[in-house]
Amino acid sequence: MRPRRRFDQERPVVQHARINGEIRAPRVRLIDEDGSQLGIKATPDAVRYAEDKNLDLVEVAAQADPPVAKVMDYGKYKYEQEQKAKQARKHQSQIQVKEIKFRPKIGIHDYNTKKGHVERFLNQRAKVKVTIMFRGREQTHPERGRDLLLRLADDVKEIGLIESQPLQDGRNMVMLLGPTKNAGVKRDAQGEDTELREEEVQGDGQRQDPAPAGDAEPQPGEEVVEA
């Protein structure tokens, strides 16, 4: 069976300037190819004037009374308009926000792995929402989460800057990083290999295995979420 057509969905109409015989107005205000004003002319006469120059008559201001029409090369005019629209879309940056989650008690290996994800996102010119998840009695030490976020911001300061300072949001603490002008620039691979820290993430000077001890829960697997 053929699929039933949905009449409530209409195809978008592509708008374009009327040219030559498509111009409906009986008279137009004629502008020559060099921009000079030629006054109000009957539309058929204006079309013949353009044809004599091997050019087109293009309606450039349909809402005017009478409409304004200009003698030009319509193919070149259409190309220039498409290029302008393309440039406008290019300058309209589409902001992407990625999210990555940490635990306040995180091992150095997991920290470096997730820091690598943050660097990758920033180098892709995306913003990164970094979330610290507190559980149980971890909520009584929010400073640990803040220290972790600020440490991360300092580690990626060459390609990321803080757009939103660490803020408590229920059981979580959130910070937003944005790319700097250096983001996306290739870095020295040798320098990246030497960026391993041996200190405890919480800043207490003691190293810690990826699995937390005491009342902390086991470390969850790596979690990267696109917002």
PDB file of C-alpha atoms in Angstrom:
ATOM      1  CA  MET A   1       0.000   0.000   0.000  1.00  0.00           C
ATOM      2  CA  ARG A   2       1.148   3.515  -0.750  1.00  0.00           C
ATOM      3  CA  PRO A   3       1.629   5.666   2.353  1.00  0.00           C
ATOM      4  CA  ARG A   4      -1.169   8.117   2.973  1.00  0.00           C
ATOM      5  CA  ARG A   5      -0.210  11.686   2.238  1.00  0.00           C
ATOM      6  CA  ARG A   6      -0.483  14.058   5.166  1.00  0.00           C
ATOM      7  CA  PHE A   7      -2.106  17.238   3.911  1.00  0.00           C
ATOM      8  CA  ASP A   8      -1.337  19.111   7.150  1.00  0.00           C
ATOM      9  CA  GLN A   9       2.348  19.235   6.210  1.00  0.00           C
ATOM     10  CA  GLU A  10       3.060  21.681   3.416  1.00  0.00           C
ATOM     11  CA  ARG A  11       6.323  21.940   1.631  1.00  0.00           C
ATOM     12  CA  PRO A  12       8.233  25.124   2.378  1.00  0.00           C
ATOM     13  CA  VAL A  13       8.011  27.721  -0.369  1.00  0.00           C
ATOM     14  CA  VAL A  14      11.369  28.943  -1.567  1.00  0.00           C
ATOM     15  CA  GLN A  15      11.193  32.719  -1.935  1.00  0.00           C
ATOM     16  CA  HIS A  16      13.151  34.387  -4.714  1.00  0.00           C
ATOM     17  CA  ALA A  17      13.108  37.732  -6.425  1.00  0.00           C
ATOM     18  CA  ARG A  18      10.842  38.144  -9.434  1.00  0.00           C
ATOM     19  CA  ILE A  19      12.702  38.707 -12.675  1.00  0.00           C
ATOM     20  CA  ASN A  20      11.741  39.875 -16.160  1.00  0.00           C
ATOM     21  CA  GLY A  21       8.283  38.539 -17.106  1.00  0.00           C
ATOM     22  CA  GLU A  22       7.589  37.395 -13.519  1.00  0.00           C
ATOM     23  CA  ILE A  23       7.221  41.000 -12.374  1.00  0.00           C
ATOM     24  CA  ARG A  24       3.477  41.616 -11.948  1.00  0.00           C
ATOM     25  CA  ALA A  25       3.403  45.351 -11.352  1.00  0.00           C
ATOM     26  CA  PRO A  26       2.464  47.399 -14.441  1.00  0.00           C
ATOM     27  CA  ARG A  27       5.140  49.994 -13.621  1.00  0.00           C
ATOM     28  CA  VAL A  28       8.477  49.920 -11.845  1.00  0.00           C
ATOM     29  CA  ARG A  29      11.002  52.419 -10.604  1.00  0.00           C
ATOM     30  CA  LEU A  30      13.944  51.503 -12.810  1.00  0.00           C
ATOM     31  CA  ILE A  31      17.538  51.513 -11.636  1.00  0.00           C
ATOM     32  CA  ASP A  32      20.326  50.966 -14.116  1.00  0.00           C
ATOM     33  CA  GLU A  33      23.168  48.513 -13.599  1.00  0.00           C
ATOM     34  CA  ASP A  34      25.470  51.316 -12.434  1.00  0.00           C
ATOM     35  CA  GLY A  35      22.955  52.433  -9.794  1.00  0.00           C
ATOM     36  CA  SER A  36      21.631  55.472 -11.653  1.00  0.00           C
ATOM     37  CA  GLN A  37      17.916  56.278 -11.375  1.00  0.00           C
ATOM     38  CA  LEU A  38      16.016  56.041 -14.657  1.00  0.00           C
ATOM     39  CA  GLY A  39      12.623  56.996 -13.266  1.00  0.00           C
ATOM     40  CA  ILE A  40       9.305  55.193 -13.420  1.00  0.00           C
ATOM     41  CA  LYS A  41       8.880  53.013 -16.487  1.00  0.00           C
ATOM     42  CA  ALA A  42       6.272  50.607 -17.769  1.00  0.00           C
ATOM     43  CA  THR A  43       7.341  47.103 -16.852  1.00  0.00           C
ATOM     44  CA  PRO A  44       7.457  45.776 -20.450  1.00  0.00           C
ATOM     45  CA  ASP A  45       9.666  48.718 -21.457  1.00  0.00           C
ATOM     46  CA  ALA A  46      11.949  48.122 -18.477  1.00  0.00           C
ATOM     47  CA  VAL A  47      12.258  44.425 -19.388  1.00  0.00           C
ATOM     48  CA  ARG A  48      13.179  45.301 -22.987  1.00  0.00           C
ATOM     49  CA  TYR A  49      15.732  47.828 -21.704  1.00  0.00           C
ATOM     50  CA  ALA A  50      17.403  45.093 -19.648  1.00  0.00           C
ATOM     51  CA  GLU A  51      17.258  42.577 -22.524  1.00  0.00           C
ATOM     52  CA  ASP A  52      18.948  45.042 -24.855  1.00  0.00           C
ATOM     53  CA  LYS A  53      21.909  44.946 -22.458  1.00  0.00           C
ATOM     54  CA  ASN A  54      21.807  41.138 -22.230  1.00  0.00           C
ATOM     55  CA  LEU A  55      20.892  41.505 -18.573  1.00  0.00           C
ATOM     56  CA  ASP A  56      17.871  40.832 -16.353  1.00  0.00           C
ATOM     57  CA  LEU A  57      15.323  43.065 -14.710  1.00  0.00           C
ATOM     58  CA  VAL A  58      15.192  42.066 -11.037  1.00  0.00           C
ATOM     59  CA  GLU A  59      12.531  43.256  -8.596  1.00  0.00           C
ATOM     60  CA  VAL A  60      14.601  44.279  -5.563  1.00  0.00           C
ATOM     61  CA  ALA A  61      11.914  46.084  -3.520  1.00  0.00           C
ATOM     62  CA  ALA A  62       8.521  44.521  -4.133  1.00  0.00           C
ATOM     63  CA  GLN A  63       6.827  46.412  -1.290  1.00  0.00           C
ATOM     64  CA  ALA A  64       7.591  49.860  -2.698  1.00  0.00           C
ATOM     65  CA  ASP A  65       5.007  51.799  -4.687  1.00  0.00           C
ATOM     66  CA  PRO A  66       5.804  51.317  -7.472  1.00  0.00           C
ATOM     67  CA  PRO A  67       8.192  48.369  -6.964  1.00  0.00           C
ATOM     68  CA  VAL A  68      11.881  49.006  -7.474  1.00  0.00           C
ATOM     69  CA  ALA A  69      13.543  46.969 -10.214  1.00  0.00           C
ATOM     70  CA  LYS A  70      17.214  46.948 -11.113  1.00  0.00           C
ATOM     71  CA  VAL A  71      19.030  45.945 -14.256  1.00  0.00           C
ATOM     72  CA  MET A  72      21.635  43.311 -13.417  1.00  0.00           C
ATOM     73  CA  ASP A  73      23.044  39.852 -14.077  1.00  0.00           C
ATOM     74  CA  TYR A  74      20.573  37.773 -12.064  1.00  0.00           C
ATOM     75  CA  GLY A  75      22.847  34.712 -11.950  1.00  0.00           C
ATOM     76  CA  LYS A  76      25.638  36.768 -10.395  1.00  0.00           C
ATOM     77  CA  TYR A  77      23.174  38.502  -8.051  1.00  0.00           C
ATOM     78  CA  LYS A  78      21.767  35.162  -6.858  1.00  0.00           C
ATOM     79  CA  TYR A  79      25.268  33.783  -6.272  1.00  0.00           C
ATOM     80  CA  GLU A  80      26.239  36.830  -4.199  1.00  0.00           C
ATOM     81  CA  GLN A  81      23.077  36.512  -2.097  1.00  0.00           C
ATOM     82  CA  GLU A  82      23.797  32.829  -1.434  1.00  0.00           C
ATOM     83  CA  GLN A  83      27.349  33.675  -0.377  1.00  0.00           C
ATOM     84  CA  LYS A  84      26.094  36.350   2.026  1.00  0.00           C
ATOM     85  CA  ALA A  85      23.628  33.900   3.563  1.00  0.00           C
ATOM     86  CA  LYS A  86      26.386  31.306   3.865  1.00  0.00           C
ATOM     87  CA  GLN A  87      28.654  33.768   5.643  1.00  0.00           C
ATOM     88  CA  ALA A  88      25.835  34.764   7.994  1.00  0.00           C
ATOM     89  CA  ARG A  89      25.248  31.128   8.926  1.00  0.00           C
ATOM     90  CA  LYS A  90      28.976  30.655   9.427  1.00  0.00           C
ATOM     91  CA  HIS A  91      29.138  33.502  11.942  1.00  0.00           C
ATOM     92  CA  GLN A  92      26.158  32.163  13.852  1.00  0.00           C
ATOM     93  CA  SER A  93      28.093  29.808  16.110  1.00  0.00           C
ATOM     94  CA  GLN A  94      26.060  26.874  17.338  1.00  0.00           C
ATOM     95  CA  ILE A  95      27.009  26.434  20.963  1.00  0.00           C
ATOM     96  CA  GLN A  96      27.327  22.847  22.100  1.00  0.00           C
ATOM     97  CA  VAL A  97      27.346  21.984  25.782  1.00  0.00           C
ATOM     98  CA  LYS A  98      28.890  18.717  26.894  1.00  0.00           C
ATOM     99  CA  GLU A  99      28.601  17.333  30.419  1.00  0.00           C
ATOM    100  CA  ILE A 100      31.008  15.198  32.382  1.00  0.00           C
ATOM    101  CA  LYS A 101      30.528  13.968  35.943  1.00  0.00           C
ATOM    102  CA  PHE A 102      33.018  13.483  38.753  1.00  0.00           C
ATOM    103  CA  ARG A 103      32.851  12.097  42.262  1.00  0.00           C
ATOM    104  CA  PRO A 104      34.560  14.089  45.026  1.00  0.00           C
ATOM    105  CA  LYS A 105      36.675  11.039  45.928  1.00  0.00           C
ATOM    106  CA  ILE A 106      38.174  10.076  42.603  1.00  0.00           C
ATOM    107  CA  GLY A 107      41.432   8.303  41.870  1.00  0.00           C
ATOM    108  CA  ILE A 108      44.228   9.979  39.977  1.00  0.00           C
ATOM    109  CA  HIS A 109      43.822   7.658  36.985  1.00  0.00           C
ATOM    110  CA  ASP A 110      40.097   8.358  36.614  1.00  0.00           C
ATOM    111  CA  TYR A 111      40.718  12.060  37.108  1.00  0.00           C
ATOM    112  CA  ASN A 112      43.277  12.189  34.295  1.00  0.00           C
ATOM    113  CA  THR A 113      40.983  10.189  32.019  1.00  0.00           C
ATOM    114  CA  LYS A 114      38.065  12.546  32.534  1.00  0.00           C
ATOM    115  CA  LYS A 115      40.293  15.580  32.306  1.00  0.00           C
ATOM    116  CA  GLY A 116      41.282  14.280  28.879  1.00  0.00           C
ATOM    117  CA  HIS A 117      37.607  14.255  27.884  1.00  0.00           C
ATOM    118  CA  VAL A 118      37.210  17.838  29.072  1.00  0.00           C
ATOM    119  CA  GLU A 119      40.229  18.893  27.009  1.00  0.00           C
ATOM    120  CA  ARG A 120      38.849  17.104  23.964  1.00  0.00           C
ATOM    121  CA  PHE A 121      35.485  18.853  24.294  1.00  0.00           C
ATOM    122  CA  LEU A 122      37.112  22.259  24.708  1.00  0.00           C
ATOM    123  CA  ASN A 123      39.318  21.649  21.672  1.00  0.00           C
ATOM    124  CA  GLN A 124      36.121  20.939  19.738  1.00  0.00           C
ATOM    125  CA  ARG A 125      35.013  24.479  20.701  1.00  0.00           C
ATOM    126  CA  ALA A 126      32.260  23.134  22.943  1.00  0.00           C
ATOM    127  CA  LYS A 127      31.367  24.314  26.422  1.00  0.00           C
ATOM    128  CA  VAL A 128      31.716  21.787  29.216  1.00  0.00           C
ATOM    129  CA  LYS A 129      29.407  21.447  32.196  1.00  0.00           C
ATOM    130  CA  VAL A 130      31.386  19.749  34.952  1.00  0.00           C
ATOM    131  CA  THR A 131      29.281  18.171  37.704  1.00  0.00           C
ATOM    132  CA  ILE A 132      30.469  16.878  41.067  1.00  0.00           C
ATOM    133  CA  MET A 133      28.065  14.262  42.469  1.00  0.00           C
ATOM    134  CA  PHE A 134      27.868  14.047  46.262  1.00  0.00           C
ATOM    135  CA  ARG A 135      26.456  10.984  47.986  1.00  0.00           C
ATOM    136  CA  GLY A 136      25.822  10.216  51.610  1.00  0.00           C
ATOM    137  CA  ARG A 137      28.131  12.002  54.031  1.00  0.00           C
ATOM    138  CA  GLU A 138      30.113  13.474  51.134  1.00  0.00           C
ATOM    139  CA  GLN A 139      27.577  16.309  51.158  1.00  0.00           C
ATOM    140  CA  THR A 140      29.009  17.531  54.457  1.00  0.00           C
ATOM    141  CA  HIS A 141      32.268  18.434  52.685  1.00  0.00           C
ATOM    142  CA  PRO A 142      31.293  20.586  49.681  1.00  0.00           C
ATOM    143  CA  GLU A 143      34.728  22.218  49.771  1.00  0.00           C
ATOM    144  CA  ARG A 144      36.195  19.017  48.359  1.00  0.00           C
ATOM    145  CA  GLY A 145      34.049  19.305  45.289  1.00  0.00           C
ATOM    146  CA  ARG A 146      34.891  22.982  44.906  1.00  0.00           C
ATOM    147  CA  ASP A 147      38.620  22.259  45.210  1.00  0.00           C
ATOM    148  CA  LEU A 148      38.323  19.542  42.578  1.00  0.00           C
ATOM    149  CA  LEU A 149      36.520  21.831  40.150  1.00  0.00           C
ATOM    150  CA  LEU A 150      38.998  24.653  40.633  1.00  0.00           C
ATOM    151  CA  ARG A 151      41.877  22.237  40.179  1.00  0.00           C
ATOM    152  CA  LEU A 152      40.374  21.007  36.922  1.00  0.00           C
ATOM    153  CA  ALA A 153      39.907  24.596  35.737  1.00  0.00           C
ATOM    154  CA  ASP A 154      43.545  25.323  36.532  1.00  0.00           C
ATOM    155  CA  ASP A 155      44.716  22.186  34.691  1.00  0.00           C
ATOM    156  CA  VAL A 156      42.896  23.197  31.481  1.00  0.00           C
ATOM    157  CA  LYS A 157      43.315  26.974  31.788  1.00  0.00           C
ATOM    158  CA  GLU A 158      45.213  27.182  28.487  1.00  0.00           C
ATOM    159  CA  ILE A 159      42.170  26.041  26.508  1.00  0.00           C
ATOM    160  CA  GLY A 160      39.284  26.597  28.949  1.00  0.00           C
ATOM    161  CA  LEU A 161      38.050  29.392  31.160  1.00  0.00           C
ATOM    162  CA  ILE A 162      35.432  29.444  33.886  1.00  0.00           C
ATOM    163  CA  GLU A 163      32.168  30.918  32.614  1.00  0.00           C
ATOM    164  CA  SER A 164      30.170  29.923  35.686  1.00  0.00           C
ATOM    165  CA  GLN A 165      31.840  29.523  39.073  1.00  0.00           C
ATOM    166  CA  PRO A 166      31.203  26.311  41.074  1.00  0.00           C
ATOM    167  CA  LEU A 167      27.670  26.449  42.465  1.00  0.00           C
ATOM    168  CA  GLN A 168      25.838  23.994  44.715  1.00  0.00           C
ATOM    169  CA  ASP A 169      22.781  22.511  43.030  1.00  0.00           C
ATOM    170  CA  GLY A 170      21.087  20.109  45.414  1.00  0.00           C
ATOM    171  CA  ARG A 171      23.360  17.095  45.827  1.00  0.00           C
ATOM    172  CA  ASN A 172      25.559  18.269  42.968  1.00  0.00           C
ATOM    173  CA  MET A 173      28.024  21.070  42.391  1.00  0.00           C
ATOM    174  CA  VAL A 174      28.261  22.480  38.874  1.00  0.00           C
ATOM    175  CA  MET A 175      30.828  24.565  37.005  1.00  0.00           C
ATOM    176  CA  LEU A 176      30.727  25.683  33.356  1.00  0.00           C
ATOM    177  CA  LEU A 177      33.883  25.910  31.259  1.00  0.00           C
ATOM    178  CA  GLY A 178      34.112  27.660  27.903  1.00  0.00           C
ATOM    179  CA  PRO A 179      36.821  27.360  25.223  1.00  0.00           C
ATOM    180  CA  THR A 180      39.517  30.023  24.942  1.00  0.00           C
ATOM    181  CA  LYS A 181      41.002  31.289  21.703  1.00  0.00           C
ATOM    182  CA  ASN A 182      43.746  28.677  22.090  1.00  0.00           C
ATOM    183  CA  ALA A 183      41.262  25.810  22.118  1.00  0.00           C
ATOM    184  CA  GLY A 184      41.586  23.591  19.078  1.00  0.00           C
ATOM    185  CA  VAL A 185      45.246  24.420  18.534  1.00  0.00           C
ATOM    186  CA  LYS A 186      47.400  21.297  18.359  1.00  0.00           C
ATOM    187  CA  ARG A 187      49.495  20.879  21.460  1.00  0.00           C
ATOM    188  CA  ASP A 188      52.912  19.358  21.882  1.00  0.00           C
ATOM    189  CA  ALA A 189      52.412  15.603  22.314  1.00  0.00           C
ATOM    190  CA  GLN A 190      55.474  15.350  24.495  1.00  0.00           C
ATOM    191  CA  GLY A 191      54.081  17.980  26.828  1.00  0.00           C
ATOM    192  CA  GLU A 192      50.830  16.066  27.126  1.00  0.00           C
ATOM    193  CA  ASP A 193      52.662  12.879  28.110  1.00  0.00           C
ATOM    194  CA  THR A 194      54.268  14.619  31.068  1.00  0.00           C
ATOM    195  CA  GLU A 195      51.040  16.070  32.493  1.00  0.00           C
ATOM    196  CA  LEU A 196      50.480  13.372  35.123  1.00  0.00           C
ATOM    197  CA  ARG A 197      50.116  14.490  38.716  1.00  0.00           C
ATOM    198  CA  GLU A 198      50.888  12.279  41.683  1.00  0.00           C
ATOM    199  CA  GLU A 199      49.076  14.263  44.363  1.00  0.00           C
ATOM    200  CA  GLU A 200      45.683  13.347  45.869  1.00  0.00           C
ATOM    201  CA  VAL A 201      42.768  15.063  44.103  1.00  0.00           C
ATOM    202  CA  GLN A 202      41.233  16.141  47.390  1.00  0.00           C
ATOM    203  CA  GLY A 203      44.381  18.017  48.301  1.00  0.00           C
ATOM    204  CA  ASP A 204      45.129  16.127  51.514  1.00  0.00           C
ATOM    205  CA  GLY A 205      48.550  14.995  50.242  1.00  0.00           C
ATOM    206  CA  GLN A 206      47.729  11.287  50.253  1.00  0.00           C
ATOM    207  CA  ARG A 207      47.403   9.095  47.178  1.00  0.00           C
ATOM    208  CA  GLN A 208      44.268   7.066  46.796  1.00  0.00           C
ATOM    209  CA  ASP A 209      43.234   4.084  44.746  1.00  0.00           C
ATOM    210  CA  PRO A 210      40.349   4.524  42.287  1.00  0.00           C
ATOM    211  CA  ALA A 211      38.047   2.578  44.672  1.00  0.00           C
ATOM    212  CA  PRO A 212      37.201   4.828  47.680  1.00  0.00           C
ATOM    213  CA  ALA A 213      37.520   3.549  51.239  1.00  0.00           C
ATOM    214  CA  GLY A 214      35.380   4.025  54.326  1.00  0.00           C
ATOM    215  CA  ASP A 215      31.848   5.272  53.870  1.00  0.00           C
ATOM    216  CA  ALA A 216      32.346   6.283  50.240  1.00  0.00           C
ATOM    217  CA  GLU A 217      30.634   4.194  47.602  1.00  0.00           C
ATOM    218  CA  PRO A 218      32.543   2.337  44.857  1.00  0.00           C
ATOM    219  CA  GLN A 219      33.610   4.444  41.927  1.00  0.00           C
ATOM    220  CA  PRO A 220      31.134   4.338  39.037  1.00  0.00           C
ATOM    221  CA  GLY A 221      32.376   3.763  35.526  1.00  0.00           C
ATOM    222  CA  GLU A 222      33.374   6.621  33.364  1.00  0.00           C
ATOM    223  CA  GLU A 223      30.370   8.733  32.531  1.00  0.00           C
ATOM    224  CA  VAL A 224      30.275  11.297  29.773  1.00  0.00           C
ATOM    225  CA  VAL A 225      26.944  12.864  28.869  1.00  0.00           C
ATOM    226  CA  GLU A 226      26.114  15.245  26.050  1.00  0.00           C
ATOM    227  CA  ALA A 227      23.745  17.983  27.090  1.00  0.00           C
TER     228      ALA A 227
END
